[in-house]
mmCIF file of C-alpha atoms in Angstrom:
data_model
loop_
_atom_site.group_PDB
_atom_site.id
_atom_site.type_symbol
_atom_site.label_atom_id
_atom_site.label_comp_id
_atom_site.label_asym_id
_atom_site.label_seq_id
_atom_site.Cartn_x
_atom_site.Cartn_y
_atom_site.Cartn_z
ATOM 1 C CA MET L 1 0.000 0.000 0.000
ATOM 2 C CA VAL L 2 1.208 3.510 -0.824
ATOM 3 C CA LYS L 3 1.971 6.037 1.885
ATOM 4 C CA GLY L 4 -0.420 8.897 2.569
ATOM 5 C CA PRO L 5 -4.198 9.174 2.138
ATOM 6 C CA GLY L 6 -4.134 10.341 -1.507
ATOM 7 C CA LEU L 7 -6.290 13.039 -3.106
ATOM 8 C CA TYR L 8 -10.057 13.249 -2.560
ATOM 9 C CA SER L 9 -10.664 11.753 -6.010
ATOM 10 C CA GLU L 10 -9.053 8.530 -4.751
ATOM 11 C CA ILE L 11 -11.887 7.909 -2.261
ATOM 12 C CA GLY L 12 -13.954 5.053 -3.699
ATOM 13 C CA LYS L 13 -11.880 4.958 -6.916
ATOM 14 C CA LYS L 14 -11.040 1.248 -6.775
ATOM 15 C CA ALA L 15 -14.722 0.292 -6.661
ATOM 16 C CA ARG L 16 -15.636 2.810 -9.388
ATOM 17 C CA ASP L 17 -12.914 1.485 -11.686
ATOM 18 C CA LEU L 18 -14.063 -2.097 -11.212
ATOM 19 C CA LEU L 19 -17.735 -1.239 -11.803
ATOM 20 C CA TYR L 20 -17.483 1.355 -14.593
ATOM 21 C CA LYS L 21 -14.025 1.591 -16.194
ATOM 22 C CA ASP L 22 -13.701 0.268 -19.795
ATOM 23 C CA TYR L 23 -17.443 -0.431 -20.129
ATOM 24 C CA GLN L 24 -18.829 1.278 -23.228
ATOM 25 C CA THR L 25 -21.384 0.847 -25.984
ATOM 26 C CA ASP L 26 -19.502 2.946 -28.562
ATOM 27 C CA HIS L 27 -16.711 2.048 -30.975
ATOM 28 C CA LYS L 28 -13.347 3.552 -30.057
ATOM 29 C CA PHE L 29 -9.901 3.422 -31.649
ATOM 30 C CA THR L 30 -6.743 4.814 -30.038
ATOM 31 C CA LEU L 31 -3.215 4.911 -31.447
ATOM 32 C CA TYR L 32 -0.159 5.822 -29.359
ATOM 33 C CA THR L 33 3.145 6.785 -30.959
ATOM 34 C CA SER L 34 6.315 8.117 -29.351
ATOM 35 C CA SER L 35 9.745 9.388 -30.348
ATOM 36 C CA PRO L 36 13.180 9.062 -28.704
ATOM 37 C CA THR L 37 13.021 12.790 -27.888
ATOM 38 C CA GLY L 38 10.147 12.253 -25.449
ATOM 39 C CA VAL L 39 7.250 13.352 -27.680
ATOM 40 C CA THR L 40 4.128 11.179 -27.422
ATOM 41 C CA ILE L 41 1.204 11.507 -29.847
ATOM 42 C CA THR L 42 -2.164 9.956 -29.076
ATOM 43 C CA SER L 43 -4.831 9.846 -31.795
ATOM 44 C CA SER L 44 -8.307 8.629 -30.919
ATOM 45 C CA GLY L 45 -11.681 8.369 -32.598
ATOM 46 C CA THR L 46 -15.065 7.419 -31.143
ATOM 47 C CA LYS L 47 -18.202 6.498 -33.079
ATOM 48 C CA LYS L 48 -21.421 7.165 -31.180
ATOM 49 C CA GLY L 49 -24.341 6.156 -33.344
ATOM 50 C CA ASP L 50 -24.041 8.267 -36.487
ATOM 51 C CA LEU L 51 -21.633 10.743 -34.873
ATOM 52 C CA LEU L 52 -17.848 10.504 -35.093
ATOM 53 C CA ALA L 53 -15.625 12.403 -32.657
ATOM 54 C CA ALA L 54 -11.838 12.447 -32.889
ATOM 55 C CA ASP L 55 -8.906 14.188 -31.254
ATOM 56 C CA VAL L 56 -5.125 14.277 -31.387
ATOM 57 C CA ASN L 57 -3.067 14.798 -28.248
ATOM 58 C CA THR L 58 0.634 15.673 -28.244
ATOM 59 C CA GLN L 59 2.626 15.315 -25.048
ATOM 60 C CA LEU L 60 6.088 16.792 -24.554
ATOM 61 C CA LYS L 61 8.257 16.128 -21.497
ATOM 62 C CA ASN L 62 11.240 18.219 -20.447
ATOM 63 C CA LYS L 63 12.687 17.263 -17.058
ATOM 64 C CA ASN L 64 9.829 17.809 -14.580
ATOM 65 C CA ILE L 65 7.594 19.785 -16.979
ATOM 66 C CA THR L 66 4.958 18.009 -19.066
ATOM 67 C CA THR L 67 2.972 19.833 -21.767
ATOM 68 C CA ASP L 68 -0.178 18.328 -23.285
ATOM 69 C CA ILE L 69 -1.779 19.863 -26.365
ATOM 70 C CA LYS L 70 -5.025 18.369 -27.706
ATOM 71 C CA VAL L 71 -7.090 19.309 -30.763
ATOM 72 C CA ASP L 72 -10.544 17.832 -31.391
ATOM 73 C CA THR L 73 -12.968 17.770 -34.316
ATOM 74 C CA SER L 74 -14.872 20.752 -32.866
ATOM 75 C CA SER L 75 -11.769 22.934 -33.414
ATOM 76 C CA ASN L 76 -11.083 23.209 -29.699
ATOM 77 C CA LEU L 77 -7.475 23.453 -28.529
ATOM 78 C CA PHE L 78 -6.773 22.179 -25.017
ATOM 79 C CA THR L 79 -3.433 22.911 -23.368
ATOM 80 C CA THR L 80 -2.237 21.594 -20.007
ATOM 81 C CA ILE L 81 1.169 22.332 -18.474
ATOM 82 C CA THR L 82 2.173 20.261 -15.440
ATOM 83 C CA VAL L 83 5.177 21.029 -13.245
ATOM 84 C CA ASP L 84 5.933 17.965 -11.123
ATOM 85 C CA GLU L 85 7.560 18.537 -7.733
ATOM 86 C CA PRO L 86 8.930 22.096 -7.923
ATOM 87 C CA ALA L 87 9.103 21.355 -4.177
ATOM 88 C CA PRO L 88 8.771 17.966 -2.430
ATOM 89 C CA GLY L 89 5.195 16.668 -2.678
ATOM 90 C CA LEU L 90 4.012 19.621 -4.774
ATOM 91 C CA LYS L 91 2.508 19.648 -8.273
ATOM 92 C CA THR L 92 1.340 22.679 -10.269
ATOM 93 C CA ILE L 93 -1.061 22.433 -13.227
ATOM 94 C CA PHE L 94 -1.988 25.228 -15.630
ATOM 95 C CA SER L 95 -4.694 24.583 -18.233
ATOM 96 C CA PHE L 96 -6.777 26.508 -20.761
ATOM 97 C CA LYS L 97 -8.942 25.931 -23.844
ATOM 98 C CA VAL L 98 -9.084 27.954 -27.048
ATOM 99 C CA PRO L 99 -11.374 29.667 -28.064
ATOM 100 C CA ASP L 100 -12.984 29.676 -24.582
ATOM 101 C CA GLN L 101 -11.384 32.700 -22.919
ATOM 102 C CA ARG L 102 -12.893 31.808 -19.516
ATOM 103 C CA SER L 103 -11.386 28.319 -19.367
ATOM 104 C CA GLY L 104 -7.976 29.215 -17.890
ATOM 105 C CA LYS L 105 -7.280 27.529 -14.557
ATOM 106 C CA VAL L 106 -4.382 27.073 -12.155
ATOM 107 C CA GLU L 107 -4.308 24.057 -9.849
ATOM 108 C CA ILE L 108 -1.927 23.162 -7.029
ATOM 109 C CA GLN L 109 -1.676 19.700 -5.480
ATOM 110 C CA TYR L 110 0.245 18.774 -2.366
ATOM 111 C CA LEU L 111 0.754 15.227 -1.063
ATOM 112 C CA HIS L 112 2.005 14.427 2.438
ATOM 113 C CA ASP L 113 2.196 11.249 4.499
ATOM 114 C CA TYR L 114 -0.821 12.382 6.532
ATOM 115 C CA ALA L 115 -2.607 14.855 4.266
ATOM 116 C CA ALA L 116 -3.395 15.683 0.639
ATOM 117 C CA VAL L 117 -4.649 19.015 -0.688
ATOM 118 C CA SER L 118 -5.772 20.145 -4.132
ATOM 119 C CA SER L 119 -6.886 23.682 -4.927
ATOM 120 C CA SER L 120 -7.693 25.396 -8.203
ATOM 121 C CA VAL L 121 -8.928 28.803 -9.288
ATOM 122 C CA GLY L 122 -10.225 30.020 -12.627
ATOM 123 C CA LEU L 123 -8.355 32.831 -14.363
ATOM 124 C CA THR L 124 -11.379 35.114 -14.708
ATOM 125 C CA VAL L 125 -12.696 38.247 -13.023
ATOM 126 C CA ASN L 126 -15.169 36.216 -10.930
ATOM 127 C CA PRO L 127 -13.606 32.760 -10.777
ATOM 128 C CA THR L 128 -14.819 29.485 -9.386
ATOM 129 C CA VAL L 129 -12.565 28.324 -6.562
ATOM 130 C CA ASN L 130 -12.200 24.588 -5.939
ATOM 131 C CA PHE L 131 -10.694 23.011 -2.852
ATOM 132 C CA SER L 132 -10.365 19.437 -1.704
ATOM 133 C CA GLY L 133 -8.499 18.125 1.284
ATOM 134 C CA VAL L 134 -7.923 14.737 2.883
ATOM 135 C CA ILE L 135 -6.363 13.933 6.243
ATOM 136 C CA GLY L 136 -5.399 10.528 7.595
ATOM 137 C CA THR L 137 -3.258 7.649 6.411
ATOM 138 C CA ASN L 138 -3.410 4.968 3.732
ATOM 139 C CA VAL L 139 -5.563 2.964 6.190
ATOM 140 C CA ALA L 140 -8.179 5.535 7.264
ATOM 141 C CA SER L 141 -8.860 8.956 5.778
ATOM 142 C CA LEU L 142 -11.454 11.730 5.889
ATOM 143 C CA GLY L 143 -11.884 14.431 3.257
ATOM 144 C CA THR L 144 -14.008 17.142 1.712
ATOM 145 C CA ASP L 145 -14.474 18.568 -1.801
ATOM 146 C CA LEU L 146 -15.796 22.132 -2.233
ATOM 147 C CA SER L 147 -16.461 24.552 -5.098
ATOM 148 C CA PHE L 148 -17.289 28.221 -4.497
ATOM 149 C CA ASP L 149 -18.634 30.648 -7.110
ATOM 150 C CA THR L 150 -17.206 34.073 -6.274
ATOM 151 C CA LYS L 151 -19.690 35.765 -8.622
ATOM 152 C CA THR L 152 -22.832 34.525 -6.849
ATOM 153 C CA GLY L 153 -21.246 33.917 -3.455
ATOM 154 C CA ASP L 154 -22.649 30.382 -3.348
ATOM 155 C CA PHE L 155 -21.152 26.951 -2.875
ATOM 156 C CA ILE L 156 -21.870 25.018 -6.074
ATOM 157 C CA LYS L 157 -20.368 21.789 -4.753
ATOM 158 C CA CYS L 158 -20.074 20.484 -1.216
ATOM 159 C CA ASN L 159 -19.043 16.859 -0.762
ATOM 160 C CA ALA L 160 -17.471 14.852 2.045
ATOM 161 C CA GLY L 161 -16.129 11.329 2.260
ATOM 162 C CA VAL L 162 -14.408 8.750 4.424
ATOM 163 C CA SER L 163 -12.348 5.734 3.387
ATOM 164 C CA LEU L 164 -11.129 2.653 5.257
ATOM 165 C CA SER L 165 -8.526 0.374 3.676
ATOM 166 C CA LYS L 166 -6.795 -2.904 4.372
ATOM 167 C CA VAL L 167 -4.471 -4.961 2.217
ATOM 168 C CA ASP L 168 -7.348 -6.796 0.495
ATOM 169 C CA LEU L 169 -10.355 -4.481 0.883
ATOM 170 C CA ILE L 170 -11.401 -0.836 0.649
ATOM 171 C CA ALA L 171 -14.685 0.625 1.939
ATOM 172 C CA SER L 172 -15.802 4.218 1.441
ATOM 173 C CA LEU L 173 -18.762 6.464 2.197
ATOM 174 C CA THR L 174 -19.369 9.812 0.491
ATOM 175 C CA LEU L 175 -22.025 12.487 0.928
ATOM 176 C CA ASN L 176 -22.524 14.392 -2.346
ATOM 177 C CA ASP L 177 -24.702 17.052 -4.013
ATOM 178 C CA LYS L 178 -24.796 19.278 -0.929
ATOM 179 C CA GLY L 179 -26.035 16.406 1.199
ATOM 180 C CA ASP L 180 -28.672 15.107 -1.218
ATOM 181 C CA SER L 181 -27.020 11.800 -2.132
ATOM 182 C CA LEU L 182 -25.160 9.190 -0.130
ATOM 183 C CA ILE L 183 -22.881 6.629 -1.798
ATOM 184 C CA ALA L 184 -21.335 3.610 -0.105
ATOM 185 C CA SER L 185 -18.814 1.485 -2.003
ATOM 186 C CA TYR L 186 -16.882 -1.681 -1.300
ATOM 187 C CA TYR L 187 -13.901 -3.274 -3.082
ATOM 188 C CA HIS L 188 -12.489 -6.650 -2.104
ATOM 189 C CA ILE L 189 -9.616 -8.692 -3.502
ATOM 190 C CA VAL L 190 -10.814 -12.281 -3.173
ATOM 191 C CA ASN L 191 -7.566 -13.784 -4.472
ATOM 192 C CA PRO L 192 -4.726 -12.673 -6.778
ATOM 193 C CA LEU L 193 -6.961 -13.310 -9.835
ATOM 194 C CA THR L 194 -10.390 -12.131 -8.645
ATOM 195 C CA ALA L 195 -11.854 -8.942 -7.181
ATOM 196 C CA VAL L 196 -15.439 -7.955 -6.395
ATOM 197 C CA GLY L 197 -17.070 -4.586 -5.806
ATOM 198 C CA ALA L 198 -20.379 -2.998 -4.936
ATOM 199 C CA GLU L 199 -21.880 0.485 -4.826
ATOM 200 C CA VAL L 200 -25.091 1.619 -3.159
ATOM 201 C CA SER L 201 -26.396 5.118 -3.876
ATOM 202 C CA HIS L 202 -29.348 6.787 -2.126
ATOM 203 C CA SER L 203 -30.990 10.045 -3.183
ATOM 204 C CA PHE L 204 -32.726 11.825 -0.314
ATOM 205 C CA SER L 205 -34.757 14.126 -2.591
ATOM 206 C CA SER L 206 -36.248 11.318 -4.691
ATOM 207 C CA ASN L 207 -35.918 8.562 -2.065
ATOM 208 C CA GLU L 208 -34.472 6.266 -4.742
ATOM 209 C CA ASN L 209 -31.740 3.668 -4.350
ATOM 210 C CA THR L 210 -29.299 2.424 -6.977
ATOM 211 C CA ILE L 211 -27.386 -0.777 -6.316
ATOM 212 C CA THR L 212 -24.565 -1.996 -8.566
ATOM 213 C CA VAL L 213 -22.454 -5.100 -8.003
ATOM 214 C CA GLY L 214 -19.637 -6.433 -10.142
ATOM 215 C CA ALA L 215 -16.618 -8.686 -10.370
ATOM 216 C CA GLN L 216 -13.319 -8.869 -12.207
ATOM 217 C CA HIS L 217 -11.324 -12.015 -12.978
ATOM 218 C CA ALA L 218 -8.002 -12.514 -14.737
ATOM 219 C CA LEU L 219 -8.427 -15.464 -17.097
ATOM 220 C CA ASP L 220 -4.692 -15.367 -17.775
ATOM 221 C CA PRO L 221 -1.918 -12.741 -17.410
ATOM 222 C CA LEU L 222 -3.127 -10.982 -20.585
ATOM 223 C CA THR L 223 -6.929 -11.399 -20.471
ATOM 224 C CA THR L 224 -9.422 -9.870 -18.032
ATOM 225 C CA LEU L 225 -13.138 -10.604 -17.707
ATOM 226 C CA LYS L 226 -15.499 -8.173 -15.961
ATOM 227 C CA ALA L 227 -19.249 -8.244 -15.270
ATOM 228 C CA ARG L 228 -21.739 -6.072 -13.416
ATOM 229 C CA VAL L 229 -25.479 -5.764 -12.796
ATOM 230 C CA ASN L 230 -27.661 -3.134 -11.137
ATOM 231 C CA ASN L 231 -31.109 -3.101 -9.583
ATOM 232 C CA ALA L 232 -32.562 -1.471 -12.717
ATOM 233 C CA GLY L 233 -31.946 -4.742 -14.539
ATOM 234 C CA LYS L 234 -29.003 -3.566 -16.653
ATOM 235 C CA ALA L 235 -26.364 -6.311 -16.974
ATOM 236 C CA SER L 236 -22.990 -5.701 -18.602
ATOM 237 C CA ALA L 237 -19.881 -7.716 -19.331
ATOM 238 C CA LEU L 238 -16.543 -7.151 -21.037
ATOM 239 C CA VAL L 239 -13.460 -9.029 -22.118
ATOM 240 C CA GLN L 240 -10.150 -7.165 -22.426
ATOM 241 C CA HIS L 241 -7.078 -8.752 -23.966
ATOM 242 C CA GLN L 242 -3.562 -7.313 -24.079
ATOM 243 C CA TRP L 243 -2.351 -8.804 -27.346
ATOM 244 C CA ARG L 244 0.978 -6.972 -27.189
ATOM 245 C CA PRO L 245 2.605 -4.730 -24.537
ATOM 246 C CA LYS L 246 0.245 -1.808 -23.730
ATOM 247 C CA SER L 247 -2.021 -2.647 -26.695
ATOM 248 C CA PHE L 248 -5.551 -3.695 -25.704
ATOM 249 C CA PHE L 249 -8.635 -5.028 -27.468
ATOM 250 C CA THR L 250 -11.877 -4.707 -25.482
ATOM 251 C CA VAL L 251 -15.361 -6.046 -26.272
ATOM 252 C CA SER L 252 -18.217 -5.023 -23.978
ATOM 253 C CA GLY L 253 -21.959 -5.535 -24.039
ATOM 254 C CA GLU L 254 -25.059 -4.470 -22.135
ATOM 255 C CA VAL L 255 -28.536 -6.004 -21.951
ATOM 256 C CA ASP L 256 -31.705 -4.850 -20.224
ATOM 257 C CA THR L 257 -32.936 -7.926 -18.367
ATOM 258 C CA LYS L 258 -36.337 -6.264 -17.864
ATOM 259 C CA ALA L 259 -36.740 -5.775 -21.640
ATOM 260 C CA ILE L 260 -34.916 -8.762 -23.038
ATOM 261 C CA GLU L 261 -36.578 -8.300 -26.433
ATOM 262 C CA LYS L 262 -34.496 -5.172 -26.999
ATOM 263 C CA THR L 263 -31.258 -5.460 -28.937
ATOM 264 C CA ALA L 264 -28.165 -5.725 -26.787
ATOM 265 C CA LYS L 265 -25.692 -2.839 -26.933
ATOM 266 C CA VAL L 266 -22.168 -3.802 -27.964
ATOM 267 C CA GLY L 267 -19.019 -1.669 -27.709
ATOM 268 C CA LEU L 268 -15.560 -2.176 -29.169
ATOM 269 C CA ALA L 269 -12.296 -0.497 -28.198
ATOM 270 C CA LEU L 270 -8.871 -0.952 -29.743
ATOM 271 C CA ALA L 271 -5.774 0.718 -28.278
ATOM 272 C CA LEU L 272 -2.505 0.305 -30.192
ATOM 273 C CA LYS L 273 0.954 1.209 -28.972
ATOM 274 C CA PRO L 274 3.719 0.237 -31.455
#
């Protein structure tokens, strides 16, 4: 286990990744290329129904500075500059999007053995200020995630969470949407090949519950099988195979068990790294 509690986004992440990561009903293709000078180019395309979205991302690394430049089919230019450890435990991130003149943002992250803090502010006249902080250890941690709109003087996000971890299991509880929703998640490593997870979400305003359970199993060192089902009757499964180092082929599908006559949704993803 790593030292320190990690950022707020790490609370419940293991369960979320098991239950939701790599599941899709679209068709996606990604190609990674790199040069000896440290330039990495990632080209990706996604087909959603009759729509096709694509983007090209170029990453340049120079010592502890990483620059990412991405262009998509909507003529948007995204730029992110990351300075890793200008001081021990510190990371600085500057990002903006062209032509959106209000998208500029500066973020600072700090990781310590007993605390983790992330804060960002928009580069506008009346910016949105984000702050998240976690205290504790890699065994037990408590954190909060806030967003404040300086223009209206209101909190637009107010979340809190707690996480408990052992070598083979992680349990978390988060209160989101200004106290309107409560999410409990559980991740358990059954054995070196198999892991299970569950998530229970309750909305206080609608008094509705959503329950999702899933499992992941390594068929062999290069092939992973995942499955999940929720209380709405949606069942999904995927098979991911690494057919060469860092190159993956993923097939996923989803069926509505309460409307079995409907056509199943099938997604394909191919990631190539020469």
